[in-house]
CSV table of C-alpha atoms and ligand atoms in Angstrom, one decimal:
chain,number,residue,atom,x,y,z
A,1,MET,CA,-18.5,-18.2,11.5
A,2,ARG,CA,-18.2,-20.5,14.4
A,3,PRO,CA,-19.6,-19.0,17.7
A,4,PHE,CA,-16.9,-17.9,20.1
A,5,GLU,CA,-16.6,-16.4,23.6
A,6,TYR,CA,-15.7,-12.7,23.5
A,7,ILE,CA,-13.4,-11.3,26.2
A,8,ARG,CA,-12.4,-7.7,26.6
A,9,PRO,CA,-9.7,-7.5,29.3
A,10,GLY,CA,-8.8,-4.2,31.0
A,11,ALA,CA,-5.1,-4.8,31.6
A,12,VAL,CA,-2.1,-6.3,29.7
A,13,GLY,CA,-1.4,-8.9,32.4
A,14,GLU,CA,-5.0,-10.1,32.3
A,15,ALA,CA,-5.0,-10.4,28.5
A,16,SER,CA,-1.7,-12.2,28.6
A,17,GLN,CA,-2.9,-14.6,31.2
A,18,ILE,CA,-6.0,-15.5,29.2
A,19,LEU,CA,-3.9,-16.0,26.1
A,20,ALA,CA,-1.4,-18.2,27.9
A,21,GLU,CA,-4.2,-20.3,29.6
A,22,ARG,CA,-6.4,-20.8,26.5
A,23,GLY,CA,-3.4,-21.4,24.1
A,24,ASP,CA,-4.4,-22.1,20.5
A,25,GLY,CA,-8.1,-21.7,21.5
A,26,ALA,CA,-7.7,-18.0,22.0
A,27,PHE,CA,-7.3,-15.3,19.3
A,28,LEU,CA,-6.1,-11.8,20.0
A,29,ILE,CA,-7.5,-8.8,18.1
A,30,GLY,CA,-6.0,-5.3,18.0
A,31,GLY,CA,-7.7,-3.0,15.5
A,32,GLY,CA,-9.4,-6.0,13.9
A,33,SER,CA,-8.8,-4.9,10.2
A,34,ALA,CA,-7.2,-8.2,9.4
A,35,ALA,CA,-8.4,-10.3,12.3
A,36,VAL,CA,-12.1,-9.8,11.7
A,37,VAL,CA,-11.6,-10.9,8.0
A,38,MET,CA,-9.7,-14.0,9.3
A,39,LEU,CA,-12.6,-14.8,11.6
A,40,ARG,CA,-15.2,-14.3,8.9
A,41,LEU,CA,-13.5,-16.4,6.4
A,42,GLY,CA,-12.8,-19.2,8.9
A,43,VAL,CA,-9.0,-18.8,8.6
A,44,VAL,CA,-9.0,-18.9,12.4
A,45,ARG,CA,-11.7,-20.7,14.4
A,46,PRO,CA,-11.0,-19.8,18.0
A,47,GLU,CA,-13.0,-20.7,21.1
A,48,CYS,CA,-12.5,-17.2,22.4
A,49,VAL,CA,-11.6,-13.8,21.0
A,50,VAL,CA,-9.5,-11.6,23.3
A,51,ASP,CA,-10.1,-7.9,22.3
A,52,LEU,CA,-7.2,-5.7,23.3
A,53,GLY,CA,-9.3,-2.6,22.7
A,54,GLY,CA,-10.2,-2.3,26.4
A,55,VAL,CA,-6.7,-2.4,27.7
A,56,ALA,CA,-5.7,1.0,29.3
A,57,GLY,CA,-2.4,2.7,28.6
A,58,LEU,CA,-1.7,1.3,25.2
A,59,ARG,CA,-2.8,4.3,23.1
A,60,GLY,CA,-0.8,7.4,22.3
A,61,ILE,CA,2.5,8.8,20.9
A,62,GLU,CA,5.2,10.5,22.9
A,63,ALA,CA,8.0,12.3,21.1
A,64,ASN,CA,10.6,12.8,23.8
A,65,GLY,CA,14.0,11.8,22.6
A,66,ALA,CA,12.8,8.6,21.1
A,67,LEU,CA,9.3,8.2,19.6
A,68,ARG,CA,7.3,6.0,21.9
A,69,ILE,CA,4.1,4.6,20.3
A,70,GLY,CA,1.5,2.6,22.2
A,71,ALA,CA,0.4,-0.6,20.4
A,72,LEU,CA,-3.3,0.4,20.2
A,73,THR,CA,-2.5,3.7,18.5
A,74,PRO,CA,-4.3,3.8,15.2
A,75,ILE,CA,-2.1,4.1,12.1
A,76,ARG,CA,-4.1,7.3,11.3
A,77,ALA,CA,-3.0,8.9,14.5
A,78,LEU,CA,0.6,8.2,13.6
A,79,GLU,CA,0.1,9.7,10.2
A,80,LEU,CA,-1.2,12.9,11.7
A,81,ASP,CA,1.0,13.3,14.8
A,82,GLY,CA,2.9,16.5,14.8
A,83,GLY,CA,6.0,15.1,16.6
A,84,ALA,CA,6.2,12.1,14.3
A,85,ARG,CA,5.8,14.2,11.2
A,86,SER,CA,8.5,16.6,12.1
A,87,ARG,CA,11.3,14.3,13.3
A,88,TRP,CA,10.2,10.8,12.1
A,89,GLY,CA,8.7,11.9,8.8
A,90,LEU,CA,9.6,8.6,7.1
A,91,LEU,CA,7.3,6.7,9.5
A,92,ALA,CA,4.4,9.2,9.2
A,93,GLU,CA,4.8,8.9,5.5
A,94,ALA,CA,4.6,5.1,5.6
A,95,ALA,CA,1.5,5.4,7.8
A,96,SER,CA,-0.1,7.8,5.3
A,97,GLN,CA,0.3,5.2,2.6
A,98,VAL,CA,-1.6,2.3,4.3
A,99,ALA,CA,-4.8,1.5,2.5
A,100,ASN,CA,-7.4,4.2,3.1
A,101,VAL,CA,-8.5,6.4,5.9
A,102,ARG,CA,-11.1,3.9,7.1
A,103,VAL,CA,-8.5,1.1,7.4
A,104,ARG,CA,-6.0,3.5,8.9
A,105,ASN,CA,-8.5,4.5,11.6
A,106,ALA,CA,-9.1,0.9,12.5
A,107,ALA,CA,-5.6,-0.7,12.1
A,108,THR,CA,-3.2,-0.2,15.0
A,109,VAL,CA,0.6,0.2,15.1
A,110,GLY,CA,0.9,-2.9,17.3
A,111,GLY,CA,-1.3,-4.9,15.0
A,112,ALA,CA,0.6,-3.9,11.9
A,113,VAL,CA,3.9,-4.9,13.6
A,114,ALA,CA,2.6,-8.2,15.2
A,115,TYR,CA,0.7,-9.4,12.1
A,116,GLY,CA,4.0,-10.0,10.3
A,117,GLU,CA,2.7,-9.6,6.7
A,118,PRO,CA,5.8,-9.2,4.6
A,119,GLN,CA,4.5,-6.3,2.5
A,120,THR,CA,3.1,-4.2,5.3
A,121,ASP,CA,4.3,-0.6,5.1
A,122,THR,CA,5.0,0.5,8.7
A,123,PRO,CA,7.4,-2.4,9.6
A,124,THR,CA,9.6,-1.5,6.6
A,125,ALA,CA,9.9,2.1,7.8
A,126,LEU,CA,10.5,0.9,11.4
A,127,THR,CA,13.3,-1.4,10.1
A,128,ALA,CA,15.0,1.5,8.3
A,129,LEU,CA,14.7,3.6,11.5
A,130,GLY,CA,16.1,0.8,13.7
A,131,ALA,CA,13.1,0.6,16.0
A,132,SER,CA,12.5,-1.9,18.8
A,133,VAL,CA,9.3,-3.7,19.6
A,134,ARG,CA,8.1,-3.8,23.2
A,135,ALA,CA,6.5,-7.1,24.1
A,136,ALA,CA,4.8,-7.9,27.4
A,137,SER,CA,3.3,-10.8,29.3
A,138,ALA,CA,2.2,-11.4,32.9
A,139,LYS,CA,5.9,-12.1,33.5
A,140,GLY,CA,7.2,-8.6,32.4
A,141,GLU,CA,8.2,-6.6,29.4
A,142,ARG,CA,11.1,-6.9,27.0
A,143,ALA,CA,12.4,-4.9,24.0
A,144,VAL,CA,13.2,-6.7,20.8
A,145,PRO,CA,15.1,-5.0,18.0
A,146,ILE,CA,12.8,-5.1,15.0
A,147,GLY,CA,15.5,-6.8,12.9
A,148,GLU,CA,15.2,-9.8,15.3
A,149,PHE,CA,11.4,-9.7,15.7
A,150,TYR,CA,10.3,-11.6,12.6
A,151,LEU,CA,11.0,-15.3,12.0
A,152,GLY,CA,9.0,-15.6,8.7
A,153,PRO,CA,5.8,-14.5,7.1
A,154,TYR,CA,3.2,-14.0,9.8
A,155,GLU,CA,5.7,-15.4,12.3
A,156,THR,CA,7.3,-13.5,15.1
A,157,VAL,CA,9.4,-14.2,18.3
A,158,LEU,CA,6.4,-13.5,20.5
A,159,ALA,CA,6.0,-16.3,23.1
A,160,PRO,CA,2.6,-17.7,24.0
A,161,GLY,CA,0.8,-15.1,25.9
A,162,GLU,CA,3.1,-12.3,24.9
A,163,ILE,CA,1.5,-9.1,23.4
A,164,VAL,CA,3.0,-6.2,21.5
A,165,VAL,CA,2.5,-3.2,23.8
A,166,GLY,CA,4.4,-0.6,21.9
A,167,VAL,CA,7.2,0.4,19.6
A,168,ASP,CA,10.2,2.7,20.3
A,169,VAL,CA,11.9,4.6,17.5
A,170,PRO,CA,15.3,6.3,18.0
A,171,GLU,CA,15.5,9.9,16.8
A,172,PRO,CA,17.3,10.2,13.5
A,173,PRO,CA,20.4,12.5,13.7
A,174,PRO,CA,20.3,16.1,12.4
A,175,HIS,CA,20.6,16.6,8.7
A,176,THR,CA,18.7,13.4,8.0
A,177,GLY,CA,16.0,13.0,5.4
A,178,GLY,CA,13.7,10.0,5.0
A,179,ALA,CA,11.2,8.7,2.5
A,180,HIS,CA,8.8,5.8,2.1
A,181,LEU,CA,7.4,4.6,-1.2
A,182,LYS,CA,5.1,1.7,-2.1
A,183,PHE,CA,4.0,0.3,-5.5
A,184,THR,CA,0.6,-1.2,-6.0
A,185,ILE,CA,-1.3,-2.8,-8.8
A,186,GLY,CA,-4.6,-1.1,-9.5
A,187,SER,CA,-5.7,1.3,-6.8
A,188,PRO,CA,-3.1,3.0,-4.6
A,189,GLU,CA,-5.2,1.8,-1.6
A,190,ASN,CA,-4.2,-1.8,-2.4
A,191,LYS,CA,-1.6,-3.7,-0.5
A,192,PRO,CA,1.8,-3.1,-2.0
A,193,VAL,CA,3.6,-5.3,-4.5
A,194,ALA,CA,6.6,-4.0,-2.7
A,195,ASN,CA,7.7,-1.0,-0.7
A,196,ALA,CA,10.9,0.7,0.4
A,197,SER,CA,12.1,3.1,3.1
A,198,ALA,CA,15.3,5.1,3.1
A,199,LEU,CA,17.1,7.4,5.5
A,200,VAL,CA,20.0,9.5,4.5
A,201,THR,CA,22.2,11.7,6.8
A,202,LEU,CA,24.5,14.3,5.2
A,203,ASP,CA,27.6,15.9,6.7
A,204,PRO,CA,26.6,19.6,6.3
A,205,ALA,CA,30.3,20.7,5.8
A,206,SER,CA,31.2,18.3,3.0
A,207,GLY,CA,27.8,17.3,1.6
A,208,LYS,CA,29.0,13.7,1.8
A,209,CYS,CA,26.8,10.9,3.2
A,210,ALA,CA,27.3,10.4,7.0
A,211,GLY,CA,24.7,7.7,7.3
A,212,ALA,CA,22.4,5.7,5.0
A,213,ARG,CA,19.8,3.0,5.8
A,214,ALA,CA,17.3,1.4,3.6
A,215,ALA,CA,14.7,-1.3,4.1
A,216,MET,CA,12.4,-3.2,1.7
A,217,GLY,CA,9.0,-4.8,2.1
A,218,ALA,CA,7.9,-7.9,0.1
A,219,ALA,CA,11.6,-8.4,-0.5
A,220,GLY,CA,11.6,-11.6,1.5
A,221,PRO,CA,9.7,-13.5,4.1
A,222,THR,CA,10.2,-10.5,6.6
A,223,PRO,CA,11.1,-6.8,6.2
A,224,VAL,CA,14.7,-6.7,4.8
A,225,ALA,CA,17.3,-4.1,5.8
A,226,ALA,CA,19.3,-3.4,2.7
A,227,GLN,CA,23.0,-3.7,3.6
A,228,ALA,CA,23.9,-2.1,0.2
A,229,ALA,CA,22.7,1.3,1.4
A,230,GLU,CA,25.9,1.5,3.5
A,231,GLY,CA,27.8,1.7,0.2
A,232,LEU,CA,26.9,5.4,0.2
A,233,LEU,CA,28.8,6.2,3.4
A,234,GLY,CA,31.5,8.8,2.9
A,235,GLU,CA,30.5,9.4,-0.7
A,236,PHE,CA,28.5,12.1,-2.4
A,237,PRO,CA,25.0,10.6,-2.9
A,238,SER,CA,24.8,11.4,-6.6
A,239,PRO,CA,22.0,10.0,-8.7
A,240,GLU,CA,24.4,7.6,-10.4
A,241,ARG,CA,25.8,6.3,-7.2
A,242,ILE,CA,22.4,5.9,-5.7
A,243,ALA,CA,21.3,3.9,-8.8
A,244,GLU,CA,24.2,1.5,-8.3
A,245,VAL,CA,23.4,1.1,-4.6
A,246,ALA,CA,19.7,0.5,-5.4
A,247,ALA,CA,20.6,-2.2,-8.0
A,248,ALA,CA,22.7,-3.9,-5.3
A,249,ALA,CA,19.9,-3.7,-2.8
A,250,ALA,CA,17.5,-5.3,-5.2
A,251,GLU,CA,20.0,-8.2,-5.7
A,252,GLU,CA,19.9,-8.7,-1.9
A,253,ALA,CA,16.2,-9.1,-2.0
A,254,ASP,CA,14.6,-12.6,-2.0
A,255,PRO,CA,11.0,-11.8,-3.0
A,256,MET,CA,8.3,-14.5,-3.2
A,257,GLU,CA,6.1,-15.0,-6.2
A,258,ASP,CA,2.4,-14.4,-5.3
A,259,LEU,CA,-0.8,-12.9,-6.7
A,260,ARG,CA,1.0,-9.5,-6.8
A,261,GLY,CA,3.6,-10.7,-9.3
A,262,PRO,CA,6.6,-12.9,-10.2
A,263,VAL,CA,10.0,-12.6,-8.5
A,264,TRP,CA,11.7,-10.8,-11.5
A,265,HIS,CA,9.0,-8.1,-11.4
A,266,LYS,CA,9.2,-7.5,-7.7
A,267,ARG,CA,13.0,-7.3,-7.9
A,268,ARG,CA,12.7,-4.7,-10.6
A,269,VAL,CA,10.1,-2.7,-8.6
A,270,LEU,CA,12.3,-2.9,-5.5
A,271,LYS,CA,15.3,-1.4,-7.5
A,272,VAL,CA,13.2,1.5,-8.6
A,273,LEU,CA,11.6,2.1,-5.2
A,274,VAL,CA,14.9,2.0,-3.3
A,275,GLU,CA,16.5,4.3,-5.8
A,276,ARG,CA,13.6,6.8,-5.6
A,277,ALA,CA,13.5,6.6,-1.8
A,278,LEU,CA,17.2,7.2,-1.5
A,279,LEU,CA,17.1,10.1,-3.9
A,280,CYS,CA,14.1,11.7,-2.1
A,281,ALA,CA,15.7,11.1,1.3
A,282,THR,CA,18.9,12.8,0.1
A,283,GLN,CA,17.0,15.8,-1.2
A,284,ARG,CA,15.1,16.1,2.0
A,285,ALA,CA,18.4,15.9,4.0
A,286,GLN,CA,19.8,18.7,1.8
A,287,ALA,CA,16.7,20.8,2.4
B,1,LIG,C1,-8.3,-3.6,2.5
B,1,LIG,C2,-7.1,-3.5,3.3
B,1,LIG,C3,-6.0,-2.9,2.7
B,1,LIG,C4,-4.8,-2.8,3.4
B,1,LIG,N1,-3.7,-2.2,2.8
B,1,LIG,C5,-2.5,-2.0,3.5
B,1,LIG,C6,-1.4,-1.4,2.9
B,1,LIG,O1,-1.4,-0.9,1.8
B,1,LIG,N2,-0.3,-1.3,3.7
B,1,LIG,C7,-0.2,-1.7,5.0
B,1,LIG,O2,0.8,-1.6,5.6
B,1,LIG,N3,-1.3,-2.3,5.6
B,1,LIG,C8,-2.4,-2.4,4.9
B,1,LIG,N4,-3.5,-3.0,5.5
B,1,LIG,C9,-3.5,-3.3,6.9
B,1,LIG,C10,-2.8,-4.6,7.3
B,1,LIG,O3,-3.0,-5.6,6.3
B,1,LIG,C11,-3.4,-5.2,8.6
B,1,LIG,O4,-4.8,-5.3,8.4
B,1,LIG,C12,-3.2,-4.3,9.8
B,1,LIG,O5,-1.9,-3.9,9.8
B,1,LIG,C13,-3.5,-5.1,11.1
B,1,LIG,O6,-3.6,-4.2,12.2
B,1,LIG,P1,-4.8,-4.4,13.2
B,1,LIG,O7,-4.5,-3.5,14.4
B,1,LIG,O8,-6.1,-4.2,12.6
B,1,LIG,O9,-4.6,-5.9,13.6
B,1,LIG,P2,-5.6,-7.1,13.8
B,1,LIG,O10,-6.4,-7.2,12.5
B,1,LIG,O11,-6.4,-6.9,15.0
B,1,LIG,O12,-4.7,-8.3,14.0
B,1,LIG,C14,-3.8,-8.8,13.0
B,1,LIG,C15,-3.0,-9.9,13.6
B,1,LIG,O13,-2.1,-9.4,14.6
B,1,LIG,C16,-2.3,-9.9,15.9
B,1,LIG,N5,-2.2,-8.8,16.9
B,1,LIG,C17,-2.9,-7.6,16.8
B,1,LIG,N6,-2.5,-6.7,17.7
B,1,LIG,C18,-1.6,-7.4,18.4
B,1,LIG,C19,-0.8,-7.0,19.5
B,1,LIG,N7,-0.8,-5.8,20.1
B,1,LIG,N8,0.1,-8.0,20.0
B,1,LIG,C20,0.2,-9.2,19.5
B,1,LIG,N9,-0.5,-9.6,18.4
B,1,LIG,C21,-1.4,-8.7,17.9
B,1,LIG,C22,-3.7,-10.6,15.9
B,1,LIG,O14,-3.8,-11.7,16.7
B,1,LIG,C23,-3.8,-11.0,14.4
B,1,LIG,O15,-3.1,-12.2,14.2
B,1,LIG,C24,-4.7,-3.2,4.8
B,1,LIG,C25,-5.8,-3.8,5.4
B,1,LIG,C26,-7.0,-3.9,4.7
B,1,LIG,C27,-8.2,-4.5,5.4
């Protein structure tokens, strides 16, 4: 590993200024779970590493209307948070499926979002939930809907010097159930071949679907919101209808062939994951 300068700023503005001034020579790390591997393998060879870990005010979860999550909040804290589990269960469930406890204690919510790895679990759940990403620089802060945040694999709309400082997640309406599922090869701790999140809202009077959203990971270069899920609106979400919607969602997907499998296999996995996630979300909404 090439030697580098290590800087641990105490404020977002300071971190942002260093990143903007040093340009490509600087490399930001959040939890370090991916970044340290990149440094070790020489995938990145920066002149200086900017460790966000010392920045105050970026840790914590507030469930007050919307769920407001600080960028440095560990994935493990999201998994265990009482407010998140009770009203944003889909997101806590996605967090609980990330790798293992050791990785979940290190990896941060902001790092998972900013990394832009197409099969990462939490961005899929955040896409289904219609979250927005808070990005800040020395110039100020802006909120970007997660559907507009990704440009491609490992590529986001973050400008030079901009840092993810948090994520805001709107509260799902009453009578909503959610579910997140991932499929791996080998150990369940491995990164997913694909994943899917679903959110179903039922009209308690009629039992019909009043809202349905689904999102898929590893279904394209970025997390993909499955438009097909809207096909459930106004209908009884029967297993047969859900199977049709899931098949249409898998057709929308544009997976890439990689070490985790060919396109045809990922599409088949996505169909099963979306179907099971919608079924599970429906059952949870009924309960
Ligand atoms: C063995 C292993 C298995 C894993 N399995 C899964 C899995 O099954 N599912 C899953 O979802 N994830 C999984 N992960 C986690 C995932 O791949 C990333 O490692 C993790 O999400 C990165 O979070 P971090 O905070 O550690 O980011 P870092 O490693 O610190 O950074 C990752 C990238 O994001 C940038 N970055 C970090 N924080 C910010 C910020 N606040 N603003 C702007 N840019 C930032 C860095 O510059 C870097 O480019 C796994 C990781 C490992 C090591």
